[in-house]
mmCIF file of C-alpha atoms in Angstrom:
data_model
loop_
_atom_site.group_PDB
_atom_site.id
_atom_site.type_symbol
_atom_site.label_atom_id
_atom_site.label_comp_id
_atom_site.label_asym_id
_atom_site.label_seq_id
_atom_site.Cartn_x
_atom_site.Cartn_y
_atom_site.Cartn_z
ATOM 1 C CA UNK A 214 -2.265 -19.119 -34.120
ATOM 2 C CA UNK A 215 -4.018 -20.160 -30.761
ATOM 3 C CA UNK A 216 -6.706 -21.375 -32.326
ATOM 4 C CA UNK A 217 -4.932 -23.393 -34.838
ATOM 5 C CA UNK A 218 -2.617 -24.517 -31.783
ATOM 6 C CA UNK A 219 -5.731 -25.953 -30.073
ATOM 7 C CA UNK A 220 -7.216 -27.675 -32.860
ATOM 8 C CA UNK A 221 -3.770 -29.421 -33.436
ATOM 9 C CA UNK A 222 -3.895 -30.679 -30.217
ATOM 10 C CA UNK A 223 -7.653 -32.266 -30.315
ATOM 11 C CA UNK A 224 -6.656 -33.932 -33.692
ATOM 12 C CA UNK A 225 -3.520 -35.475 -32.299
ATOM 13 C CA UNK A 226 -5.191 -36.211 -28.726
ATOM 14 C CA UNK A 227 -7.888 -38.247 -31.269
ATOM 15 C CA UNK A 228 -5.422 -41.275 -32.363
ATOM 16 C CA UNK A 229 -5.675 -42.572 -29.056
ATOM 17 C CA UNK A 230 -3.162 -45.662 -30.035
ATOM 18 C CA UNK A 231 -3.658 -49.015 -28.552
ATOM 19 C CA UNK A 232 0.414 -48.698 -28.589
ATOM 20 C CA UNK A 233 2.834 -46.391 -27.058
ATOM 21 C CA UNK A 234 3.923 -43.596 -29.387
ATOM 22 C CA UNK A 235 4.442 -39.870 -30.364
ATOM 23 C CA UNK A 236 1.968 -38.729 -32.621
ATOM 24 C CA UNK A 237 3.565 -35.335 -34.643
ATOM 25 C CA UNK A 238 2.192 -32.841 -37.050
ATOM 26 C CA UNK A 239 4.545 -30.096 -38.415
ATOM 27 C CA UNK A 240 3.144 -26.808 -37.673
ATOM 28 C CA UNK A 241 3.953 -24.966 -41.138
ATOM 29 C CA UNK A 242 4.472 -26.956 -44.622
ATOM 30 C CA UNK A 243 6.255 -23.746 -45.783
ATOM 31 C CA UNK A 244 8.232 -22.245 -42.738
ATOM 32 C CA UNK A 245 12.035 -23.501 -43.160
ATOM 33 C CA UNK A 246 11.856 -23.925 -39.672
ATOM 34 C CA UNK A 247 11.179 -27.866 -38.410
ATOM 35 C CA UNK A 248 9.205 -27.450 -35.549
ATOM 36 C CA UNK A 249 6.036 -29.745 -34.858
ATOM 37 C CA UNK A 250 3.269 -30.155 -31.933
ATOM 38 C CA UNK A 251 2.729 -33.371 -30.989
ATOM 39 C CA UNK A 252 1.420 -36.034 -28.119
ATOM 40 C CA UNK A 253 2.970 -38.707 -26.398
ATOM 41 C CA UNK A 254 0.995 -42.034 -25.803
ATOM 42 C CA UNK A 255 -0.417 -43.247 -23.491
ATOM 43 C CA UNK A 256 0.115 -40.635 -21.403
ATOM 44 C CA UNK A 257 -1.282 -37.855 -23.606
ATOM 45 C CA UNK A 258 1.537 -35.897 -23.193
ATOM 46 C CA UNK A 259 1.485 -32.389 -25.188
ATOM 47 C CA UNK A 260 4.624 -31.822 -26.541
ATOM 48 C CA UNK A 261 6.559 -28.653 -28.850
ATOM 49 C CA UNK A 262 9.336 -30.440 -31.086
ATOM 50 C CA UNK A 263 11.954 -28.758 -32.520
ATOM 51 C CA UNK A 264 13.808 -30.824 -35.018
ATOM 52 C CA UNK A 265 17.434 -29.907 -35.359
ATOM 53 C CA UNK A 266 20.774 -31.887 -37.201
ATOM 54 C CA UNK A 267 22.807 -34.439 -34.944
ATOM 55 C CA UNK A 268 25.531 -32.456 -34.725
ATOM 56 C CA UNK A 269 24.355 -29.595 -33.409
ATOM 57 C CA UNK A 270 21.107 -31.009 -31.272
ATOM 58 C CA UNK A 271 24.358 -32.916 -29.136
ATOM 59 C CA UNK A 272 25.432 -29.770 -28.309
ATOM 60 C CA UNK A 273 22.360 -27.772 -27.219
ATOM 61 C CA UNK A 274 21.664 -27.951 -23.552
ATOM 62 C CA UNK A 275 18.779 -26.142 -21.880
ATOM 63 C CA UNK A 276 19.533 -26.984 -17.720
ATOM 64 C CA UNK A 277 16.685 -24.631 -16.655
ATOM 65 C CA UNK A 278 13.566 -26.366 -15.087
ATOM 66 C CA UNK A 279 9.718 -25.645 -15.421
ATOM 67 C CA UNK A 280 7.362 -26.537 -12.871
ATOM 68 C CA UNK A 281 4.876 -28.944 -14.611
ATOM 69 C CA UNK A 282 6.962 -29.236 -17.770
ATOM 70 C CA UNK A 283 10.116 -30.740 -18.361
ATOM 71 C CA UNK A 284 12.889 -30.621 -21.024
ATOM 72 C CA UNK A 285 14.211 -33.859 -23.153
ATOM 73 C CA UNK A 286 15.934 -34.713 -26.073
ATOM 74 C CA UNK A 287 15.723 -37.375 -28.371
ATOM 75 C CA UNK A 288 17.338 -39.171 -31.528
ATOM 76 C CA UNK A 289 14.500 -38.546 -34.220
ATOM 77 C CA UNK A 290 13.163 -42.044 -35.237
ATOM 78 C CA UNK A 291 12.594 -41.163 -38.506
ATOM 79 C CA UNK A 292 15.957 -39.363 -39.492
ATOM 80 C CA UNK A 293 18.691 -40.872 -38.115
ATOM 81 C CA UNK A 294 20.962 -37.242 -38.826
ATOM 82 C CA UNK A 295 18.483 -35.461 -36.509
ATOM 83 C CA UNK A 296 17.954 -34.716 -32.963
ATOM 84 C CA UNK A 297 14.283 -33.959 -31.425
ATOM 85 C CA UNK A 298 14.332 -31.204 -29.026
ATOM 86 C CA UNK A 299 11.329 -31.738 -26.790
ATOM 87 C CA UNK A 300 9.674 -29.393 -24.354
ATOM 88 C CA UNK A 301 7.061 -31.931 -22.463
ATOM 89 C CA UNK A 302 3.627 -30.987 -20.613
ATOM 90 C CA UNK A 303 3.513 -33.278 -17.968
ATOM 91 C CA UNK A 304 1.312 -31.663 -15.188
ATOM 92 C CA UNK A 305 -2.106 -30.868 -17.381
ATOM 93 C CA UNK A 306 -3.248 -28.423 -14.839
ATOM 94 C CA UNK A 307 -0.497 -25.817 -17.045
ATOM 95 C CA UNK A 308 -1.889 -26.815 -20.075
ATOM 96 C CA UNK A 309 -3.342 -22.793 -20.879
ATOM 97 C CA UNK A 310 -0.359 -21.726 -20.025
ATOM 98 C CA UNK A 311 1.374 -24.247 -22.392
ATOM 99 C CA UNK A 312 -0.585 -23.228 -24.901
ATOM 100 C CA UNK A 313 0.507 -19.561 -24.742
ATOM 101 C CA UNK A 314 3.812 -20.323 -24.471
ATOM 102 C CA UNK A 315 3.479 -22.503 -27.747
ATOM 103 C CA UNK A 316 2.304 -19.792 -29.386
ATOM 104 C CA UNK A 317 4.654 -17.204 -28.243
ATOM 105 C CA UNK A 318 7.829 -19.516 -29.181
ATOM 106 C CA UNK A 319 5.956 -20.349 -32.826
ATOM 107 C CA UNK A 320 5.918 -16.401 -33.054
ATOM 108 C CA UNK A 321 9.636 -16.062 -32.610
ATOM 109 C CA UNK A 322 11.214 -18.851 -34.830
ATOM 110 C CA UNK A 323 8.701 -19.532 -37.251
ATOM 111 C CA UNK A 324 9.145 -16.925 -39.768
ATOM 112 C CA UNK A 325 13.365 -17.771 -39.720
ATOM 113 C CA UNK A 326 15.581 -19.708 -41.893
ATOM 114 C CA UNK A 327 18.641 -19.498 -40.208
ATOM 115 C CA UNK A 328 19.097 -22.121 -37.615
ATOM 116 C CA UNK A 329 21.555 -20.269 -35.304
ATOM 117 C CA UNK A 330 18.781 -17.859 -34.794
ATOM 118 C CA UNK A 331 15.937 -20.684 -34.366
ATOM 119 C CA UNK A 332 17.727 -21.535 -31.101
ATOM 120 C CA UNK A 333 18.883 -18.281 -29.611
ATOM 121 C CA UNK A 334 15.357 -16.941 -29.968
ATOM 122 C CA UNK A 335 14.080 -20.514 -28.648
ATOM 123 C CA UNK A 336 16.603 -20.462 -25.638
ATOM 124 C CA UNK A 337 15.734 -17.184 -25.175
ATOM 125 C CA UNK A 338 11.746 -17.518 -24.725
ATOM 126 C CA UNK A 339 12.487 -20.659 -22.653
ATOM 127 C CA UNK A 340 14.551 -18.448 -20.226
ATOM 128 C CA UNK A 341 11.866 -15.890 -20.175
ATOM 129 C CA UNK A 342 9.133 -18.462 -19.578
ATOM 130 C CA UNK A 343 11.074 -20.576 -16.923
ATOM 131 C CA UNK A 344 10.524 -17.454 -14.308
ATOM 132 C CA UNK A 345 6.497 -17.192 -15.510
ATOM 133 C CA UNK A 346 6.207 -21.135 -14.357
ATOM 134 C CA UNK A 347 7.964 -20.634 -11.252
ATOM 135 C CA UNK A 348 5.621 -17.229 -10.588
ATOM 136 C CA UNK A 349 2.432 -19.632 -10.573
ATOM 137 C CA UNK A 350 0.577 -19.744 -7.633
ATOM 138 C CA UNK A 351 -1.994 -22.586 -6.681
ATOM 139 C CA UNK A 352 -3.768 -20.210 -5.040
ATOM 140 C CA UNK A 353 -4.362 -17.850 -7.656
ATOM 141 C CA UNK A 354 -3.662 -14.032 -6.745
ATOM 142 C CA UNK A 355 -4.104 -12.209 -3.682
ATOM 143 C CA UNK A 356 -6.943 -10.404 -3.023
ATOM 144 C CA UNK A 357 -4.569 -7.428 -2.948
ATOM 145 C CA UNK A 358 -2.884 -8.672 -6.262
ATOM 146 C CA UNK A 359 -6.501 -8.985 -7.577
ATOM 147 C CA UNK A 360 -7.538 -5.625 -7.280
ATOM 148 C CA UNK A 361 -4.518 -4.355 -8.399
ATOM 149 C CA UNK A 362 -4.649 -5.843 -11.289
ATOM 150 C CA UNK A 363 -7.890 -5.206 -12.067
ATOM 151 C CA UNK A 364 -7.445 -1.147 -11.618
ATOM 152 C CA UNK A 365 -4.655 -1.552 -14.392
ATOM 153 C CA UNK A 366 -6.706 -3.460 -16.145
ATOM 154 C CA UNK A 367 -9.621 -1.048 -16.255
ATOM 155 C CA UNK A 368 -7.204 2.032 -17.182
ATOM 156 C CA UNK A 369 -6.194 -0.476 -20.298
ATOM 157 C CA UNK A 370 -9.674 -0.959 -21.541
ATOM 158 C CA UNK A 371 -10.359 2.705 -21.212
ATOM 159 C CA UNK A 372 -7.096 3.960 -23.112
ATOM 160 C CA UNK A 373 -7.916 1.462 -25.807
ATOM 161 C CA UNK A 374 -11.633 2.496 -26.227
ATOM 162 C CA UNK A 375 -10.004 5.916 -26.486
ATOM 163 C CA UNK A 376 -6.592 5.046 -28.813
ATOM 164 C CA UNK A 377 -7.081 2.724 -31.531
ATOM 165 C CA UNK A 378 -3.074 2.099 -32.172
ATOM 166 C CA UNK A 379 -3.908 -1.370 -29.885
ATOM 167 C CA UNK A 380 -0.597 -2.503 -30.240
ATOM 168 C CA UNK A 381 1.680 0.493 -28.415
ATOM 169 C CA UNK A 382 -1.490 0.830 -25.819
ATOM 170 C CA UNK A 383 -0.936 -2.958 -24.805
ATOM 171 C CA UNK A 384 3.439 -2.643 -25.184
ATOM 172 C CA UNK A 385 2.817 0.420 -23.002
ATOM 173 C CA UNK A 386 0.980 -1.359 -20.158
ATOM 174 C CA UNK A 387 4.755 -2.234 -18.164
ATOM 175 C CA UNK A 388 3.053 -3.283 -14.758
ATOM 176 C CA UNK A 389 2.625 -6.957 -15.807
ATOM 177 C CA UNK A 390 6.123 -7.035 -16.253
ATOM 178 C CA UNK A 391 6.650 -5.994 -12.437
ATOM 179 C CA UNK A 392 8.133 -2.706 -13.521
ATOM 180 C CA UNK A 393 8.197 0.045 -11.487
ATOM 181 C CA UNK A 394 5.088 1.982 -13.147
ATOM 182 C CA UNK A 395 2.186 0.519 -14.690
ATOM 183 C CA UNK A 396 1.864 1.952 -18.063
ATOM 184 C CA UNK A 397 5.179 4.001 -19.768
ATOM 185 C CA UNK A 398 5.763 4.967 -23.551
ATOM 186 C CA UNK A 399 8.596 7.267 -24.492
ATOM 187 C CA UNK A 400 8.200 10.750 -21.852
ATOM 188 C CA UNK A 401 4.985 9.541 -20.492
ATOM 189 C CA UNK A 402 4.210 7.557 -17.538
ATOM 190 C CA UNK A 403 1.110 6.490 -15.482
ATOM 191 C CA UNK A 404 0.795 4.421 -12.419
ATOM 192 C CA UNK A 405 -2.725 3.310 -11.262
ATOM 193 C CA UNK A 406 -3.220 2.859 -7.751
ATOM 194 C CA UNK A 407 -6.712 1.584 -6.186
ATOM 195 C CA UNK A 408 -8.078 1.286 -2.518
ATOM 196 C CA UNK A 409 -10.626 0.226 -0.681
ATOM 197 C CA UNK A 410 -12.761 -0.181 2.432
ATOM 198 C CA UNK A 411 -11.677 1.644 4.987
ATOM 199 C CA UNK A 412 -8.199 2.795 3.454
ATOM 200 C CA UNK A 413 -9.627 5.528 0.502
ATOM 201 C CA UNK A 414 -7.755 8.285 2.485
ATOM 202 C CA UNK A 415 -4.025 6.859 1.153
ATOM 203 C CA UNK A 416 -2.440 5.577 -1.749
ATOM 204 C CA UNK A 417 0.523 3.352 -1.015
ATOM 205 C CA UNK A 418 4.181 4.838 -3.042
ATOM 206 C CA UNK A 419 6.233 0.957 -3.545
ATOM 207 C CA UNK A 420 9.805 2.928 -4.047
ATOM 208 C CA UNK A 421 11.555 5.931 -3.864
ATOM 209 C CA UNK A 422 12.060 5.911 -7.476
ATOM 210 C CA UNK A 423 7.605 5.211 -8.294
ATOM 211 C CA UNK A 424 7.119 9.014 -8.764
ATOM 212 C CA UNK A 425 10.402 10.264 -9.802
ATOM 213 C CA UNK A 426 9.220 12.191 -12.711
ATOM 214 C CA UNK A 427 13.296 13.026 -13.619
ATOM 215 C CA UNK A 428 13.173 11.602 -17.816
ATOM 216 C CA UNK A 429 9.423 11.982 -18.090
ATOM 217 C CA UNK A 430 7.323 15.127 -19.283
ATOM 218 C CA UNK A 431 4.322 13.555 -17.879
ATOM 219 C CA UNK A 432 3.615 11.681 -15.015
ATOM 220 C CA UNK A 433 -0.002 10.693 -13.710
ATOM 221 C CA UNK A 434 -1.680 8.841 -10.621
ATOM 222 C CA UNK A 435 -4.711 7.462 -11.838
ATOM 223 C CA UNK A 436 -6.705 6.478 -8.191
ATOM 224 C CA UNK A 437 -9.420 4.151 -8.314
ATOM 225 C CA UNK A 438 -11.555 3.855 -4.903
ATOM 226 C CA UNK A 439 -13.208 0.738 -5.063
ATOM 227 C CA UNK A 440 -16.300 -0.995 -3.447
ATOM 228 C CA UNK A 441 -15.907 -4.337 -3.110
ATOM 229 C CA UNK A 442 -18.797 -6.814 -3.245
ATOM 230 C CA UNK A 443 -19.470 -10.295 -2.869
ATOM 231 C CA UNK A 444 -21.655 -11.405 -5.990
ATOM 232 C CA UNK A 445 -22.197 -7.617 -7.486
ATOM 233 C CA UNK A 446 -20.238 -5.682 -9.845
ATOM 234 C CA UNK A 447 -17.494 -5.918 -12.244
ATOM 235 C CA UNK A 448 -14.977 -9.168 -11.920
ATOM 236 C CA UNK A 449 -12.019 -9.386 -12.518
ATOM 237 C CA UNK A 450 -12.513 -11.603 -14.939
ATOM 238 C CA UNK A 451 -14.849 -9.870 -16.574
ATOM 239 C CA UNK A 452 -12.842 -6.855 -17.330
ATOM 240 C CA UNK A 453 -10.137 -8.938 -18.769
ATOM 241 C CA UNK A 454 -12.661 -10.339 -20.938
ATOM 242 C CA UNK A 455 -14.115 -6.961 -21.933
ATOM 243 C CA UNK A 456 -10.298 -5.953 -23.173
ATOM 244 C CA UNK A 457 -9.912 -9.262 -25.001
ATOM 245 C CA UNK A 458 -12.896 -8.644 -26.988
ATOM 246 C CA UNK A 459 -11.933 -4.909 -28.024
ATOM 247 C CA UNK A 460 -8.636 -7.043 -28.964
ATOM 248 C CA UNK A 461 -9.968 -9.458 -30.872
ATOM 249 C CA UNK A 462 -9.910 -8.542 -34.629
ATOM 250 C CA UNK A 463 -5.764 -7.311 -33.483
ATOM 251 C CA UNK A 464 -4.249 -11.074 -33.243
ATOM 252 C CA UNK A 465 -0.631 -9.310 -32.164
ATOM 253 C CA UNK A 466 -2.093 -7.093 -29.709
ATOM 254 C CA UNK A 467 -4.428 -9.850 -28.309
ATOM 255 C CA UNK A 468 -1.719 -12.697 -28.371
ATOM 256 C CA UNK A 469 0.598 -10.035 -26.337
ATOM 257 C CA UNK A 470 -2.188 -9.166 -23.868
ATOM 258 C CA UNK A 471 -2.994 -12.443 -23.242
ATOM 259 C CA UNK A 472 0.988 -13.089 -22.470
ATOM 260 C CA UNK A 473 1.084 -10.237 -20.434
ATOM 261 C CA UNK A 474 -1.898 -11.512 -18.450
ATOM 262 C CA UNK A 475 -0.024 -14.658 -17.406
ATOM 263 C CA UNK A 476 3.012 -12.019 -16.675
ATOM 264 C CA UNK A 477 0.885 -10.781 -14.156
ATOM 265 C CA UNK A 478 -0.172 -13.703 -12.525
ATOM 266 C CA UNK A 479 -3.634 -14.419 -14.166
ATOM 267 C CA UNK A 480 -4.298 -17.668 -15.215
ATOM 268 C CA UNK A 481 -7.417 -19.213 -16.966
ATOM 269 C CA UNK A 482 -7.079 -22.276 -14.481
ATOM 270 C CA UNK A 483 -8.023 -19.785 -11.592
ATOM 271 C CA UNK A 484 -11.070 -18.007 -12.823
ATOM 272 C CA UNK A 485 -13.208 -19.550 -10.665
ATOM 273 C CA UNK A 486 -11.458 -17.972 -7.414
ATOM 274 C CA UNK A 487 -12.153 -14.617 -9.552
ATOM 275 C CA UNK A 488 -15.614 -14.904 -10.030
ATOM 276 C CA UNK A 489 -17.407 -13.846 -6.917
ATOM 277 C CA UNK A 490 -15.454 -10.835 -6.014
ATOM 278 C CA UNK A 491 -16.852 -8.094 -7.963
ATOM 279 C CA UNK A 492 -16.167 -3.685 -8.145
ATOM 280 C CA UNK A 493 -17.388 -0.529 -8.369
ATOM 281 C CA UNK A 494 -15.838 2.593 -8.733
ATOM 282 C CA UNK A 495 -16.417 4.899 -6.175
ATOM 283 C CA UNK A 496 -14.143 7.838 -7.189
ATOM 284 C CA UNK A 497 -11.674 7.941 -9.878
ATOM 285 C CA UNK A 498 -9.339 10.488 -10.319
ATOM 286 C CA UNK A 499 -6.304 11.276 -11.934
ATOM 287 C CA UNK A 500 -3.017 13.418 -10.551
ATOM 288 C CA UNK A 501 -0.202 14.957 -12.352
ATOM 289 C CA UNK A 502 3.150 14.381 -10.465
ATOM 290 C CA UNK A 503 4.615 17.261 -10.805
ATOM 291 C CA UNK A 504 6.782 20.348 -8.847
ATOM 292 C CA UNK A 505 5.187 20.132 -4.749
ATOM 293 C CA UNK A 506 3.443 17.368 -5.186
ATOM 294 C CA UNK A 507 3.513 15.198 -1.751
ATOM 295 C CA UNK A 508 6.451 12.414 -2.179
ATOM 296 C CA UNK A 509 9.864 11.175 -2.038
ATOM 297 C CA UNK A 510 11.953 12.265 -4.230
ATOM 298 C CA UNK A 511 15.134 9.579 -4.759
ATOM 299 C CA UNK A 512 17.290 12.928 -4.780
ATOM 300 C CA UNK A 513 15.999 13.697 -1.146
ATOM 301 C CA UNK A 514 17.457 9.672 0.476
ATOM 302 C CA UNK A 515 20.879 9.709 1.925
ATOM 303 C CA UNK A 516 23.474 7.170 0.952
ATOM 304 C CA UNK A 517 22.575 3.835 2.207
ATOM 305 C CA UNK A 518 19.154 4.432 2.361
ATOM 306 C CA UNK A 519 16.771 1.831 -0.075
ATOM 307 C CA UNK A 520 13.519 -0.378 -0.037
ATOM 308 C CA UNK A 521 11.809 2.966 0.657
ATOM 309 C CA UNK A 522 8.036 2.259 0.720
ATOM 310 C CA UNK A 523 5.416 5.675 2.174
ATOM 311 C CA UNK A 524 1.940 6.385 1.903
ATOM 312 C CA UNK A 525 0.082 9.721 -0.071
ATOM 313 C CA UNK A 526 -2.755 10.888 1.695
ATOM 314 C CA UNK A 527 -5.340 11.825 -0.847
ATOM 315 C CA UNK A 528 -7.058 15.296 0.251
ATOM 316 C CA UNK A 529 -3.244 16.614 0.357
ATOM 317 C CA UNK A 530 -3.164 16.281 -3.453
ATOM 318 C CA UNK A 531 -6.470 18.395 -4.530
ATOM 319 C CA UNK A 532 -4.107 21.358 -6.164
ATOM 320 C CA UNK A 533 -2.750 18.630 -9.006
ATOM 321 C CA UNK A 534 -5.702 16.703 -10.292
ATOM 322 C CA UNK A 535 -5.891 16.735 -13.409
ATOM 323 C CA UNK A 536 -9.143 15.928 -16.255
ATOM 324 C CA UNK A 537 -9.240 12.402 -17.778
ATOM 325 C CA UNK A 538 -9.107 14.208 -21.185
ATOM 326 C CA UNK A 539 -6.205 16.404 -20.686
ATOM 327 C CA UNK A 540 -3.950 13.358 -19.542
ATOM 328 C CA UNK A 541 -5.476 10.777 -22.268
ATOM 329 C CA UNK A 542 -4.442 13.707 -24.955
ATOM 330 C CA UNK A 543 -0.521 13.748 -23.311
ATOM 331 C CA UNK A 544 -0.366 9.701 -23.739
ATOM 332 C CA UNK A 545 0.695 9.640 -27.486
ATOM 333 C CA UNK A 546 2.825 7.175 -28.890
ATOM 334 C CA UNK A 547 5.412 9.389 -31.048
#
């Protein structure tokens, strides 16, 4: 669907009028859904247009705004009963972005025939969107944020070299979605926590609630210690890569990655700030939360007590590490 959604775009982007004008191409001949991509000349707007009747199109307000797009309706020119809905790329520096959000609102309404649905399912992937847009940064992650992603990142590619049900292994990987863990299915839970430089000693806990293992059978710190180099090692990029291609033959899995990558924060636009900073793994190990092990229990906080943020130190947690293969045989999606 990306690919097709990219090719649309260069065919459109082609006409290059010598008048003004919206050039439109429907996106499926046999979906009963009217929705088309098309371009706005001359100023090569990119533009997803959902065609819906007059009568309801007058009703339909969307008063949420999107940094670099914006939101318009029109009368169609070429029906005179119908109403364009129009959501408009006007800042091209959003435009891979755009793209993935084209594709994930295609996924959601073009397999339906009932319009009531088209627009709840539209509305609704707007709304989600609209807080992604507002997320982006100019200047691209931390360096914090970058090495945090890519120690979640590197715990994907290994559980999916390791479980071929590619679908569940992406759903399961929460931490793009700024939830409290990193990766959860069903009783299991994992949260992957990296350090560096001088700091290898401690593992930073972001809530009372991180290692609360109350719900879960199994609950695992999987500690990266990184070196970080200038020029040398693995990028962050490049590890993203490396999942997209074990991905690629999956189109659901690697359309929901790649969504779940711009959850996060990572944008193609700011690869090159990601492409000198490189890794290596120094130690990795993996810890089962379980009975003494050193933390905060929620239970433990008295009333009016919140926003709790502590520190693990490492060598106190020797008693509960745990082998990569016994936890990657307790992640099962069942």
């Amino acid at each position: 669907m990306m690919e097709r959604i990219k090719q649309i775009w260069v065919q459109l982007e082609a006409n290059n009028p010598a008048m003004p004008g919206l050039f439109k191409v429907r996106y499926s001949d046999t979906s009963k859904c009217d929705i088309f991509l098309g371009v706005k000349f001359p100023e090569t707007h990119r533009m997803l247009i959902l065609k819906v009747p007059l009568t309801i199109g007058k009703e339909f307000n969307f008063r949420y705004e999107f940094r670099g797009l914006k939101f318009d309706k029109i009368y169609d020119p070429d029906d005179s009963k119908s109403v364009l809905l129009n959501l408009v790329l006007v800042d091209k520096q959003f435009k891979d972005v755009f793209d993935t959000l084209v594709t994930d609102i295609l996924s959601a309404v073009i397999s339906e025939s009932d319009l009531k649905l088209i627009l709840k399912n539209y509305s609704n992937r707007l709304i989600k969107w609209q807080s992604l847009f507002e997320r982006f940064k100019h200047q691209g992650l931390t360096q914090e944020e970058q090495r945090g992603l890519y120690g979640e990142l590197f715990f994907l590619r290994k559980f999916l070299q390791i479980n071929s049900d590619f679908q569940n292994v992406v759903t399961s990987w929460i931490g793009a979605e700024k939830q409290i863990r990193d990766f959860q299915f069903g009783k299991w839970s994992v949260e992957v926590k990296t350090t560096h430089g001088n700091n290898h000693q401690k593992i930073h806990i972001s809530s009372e609630r991180q290692l609360d293992t109350r719900n879960l059978d199994n609950l695992y710190i999987n500690h990266l210690s990184l070196d970080v180099r200038q020029q040398s090692g693995e990028t962050l990029n490049q590890v993203a890569d490396a999942v997209m291609e074990i991905l690629i033959k999956d189109f659901t899995a690697l359309s929901k990655f790649r969504n779940k990558l711009i959850e996060a924060g990572f944008y193609d636009i700011h690869r090159p700030l990601y492409s000198e900073i490189g890794y290596f793994i120094r130690q990795e190990l993996f810890y089962r939360v379980e009975n003494n092990f050193p933390r905060i229990d929620e239970r433990d906080i008295r009333a009016g007590v919140g926003d709790v943020k502590y520190s693990i130190v490492v060598s106190q947690c020797s008693d509960y590490i745990s082998t990569e293969e016994s936890v990657f045989q307790t992640l099962k999606f069942e």
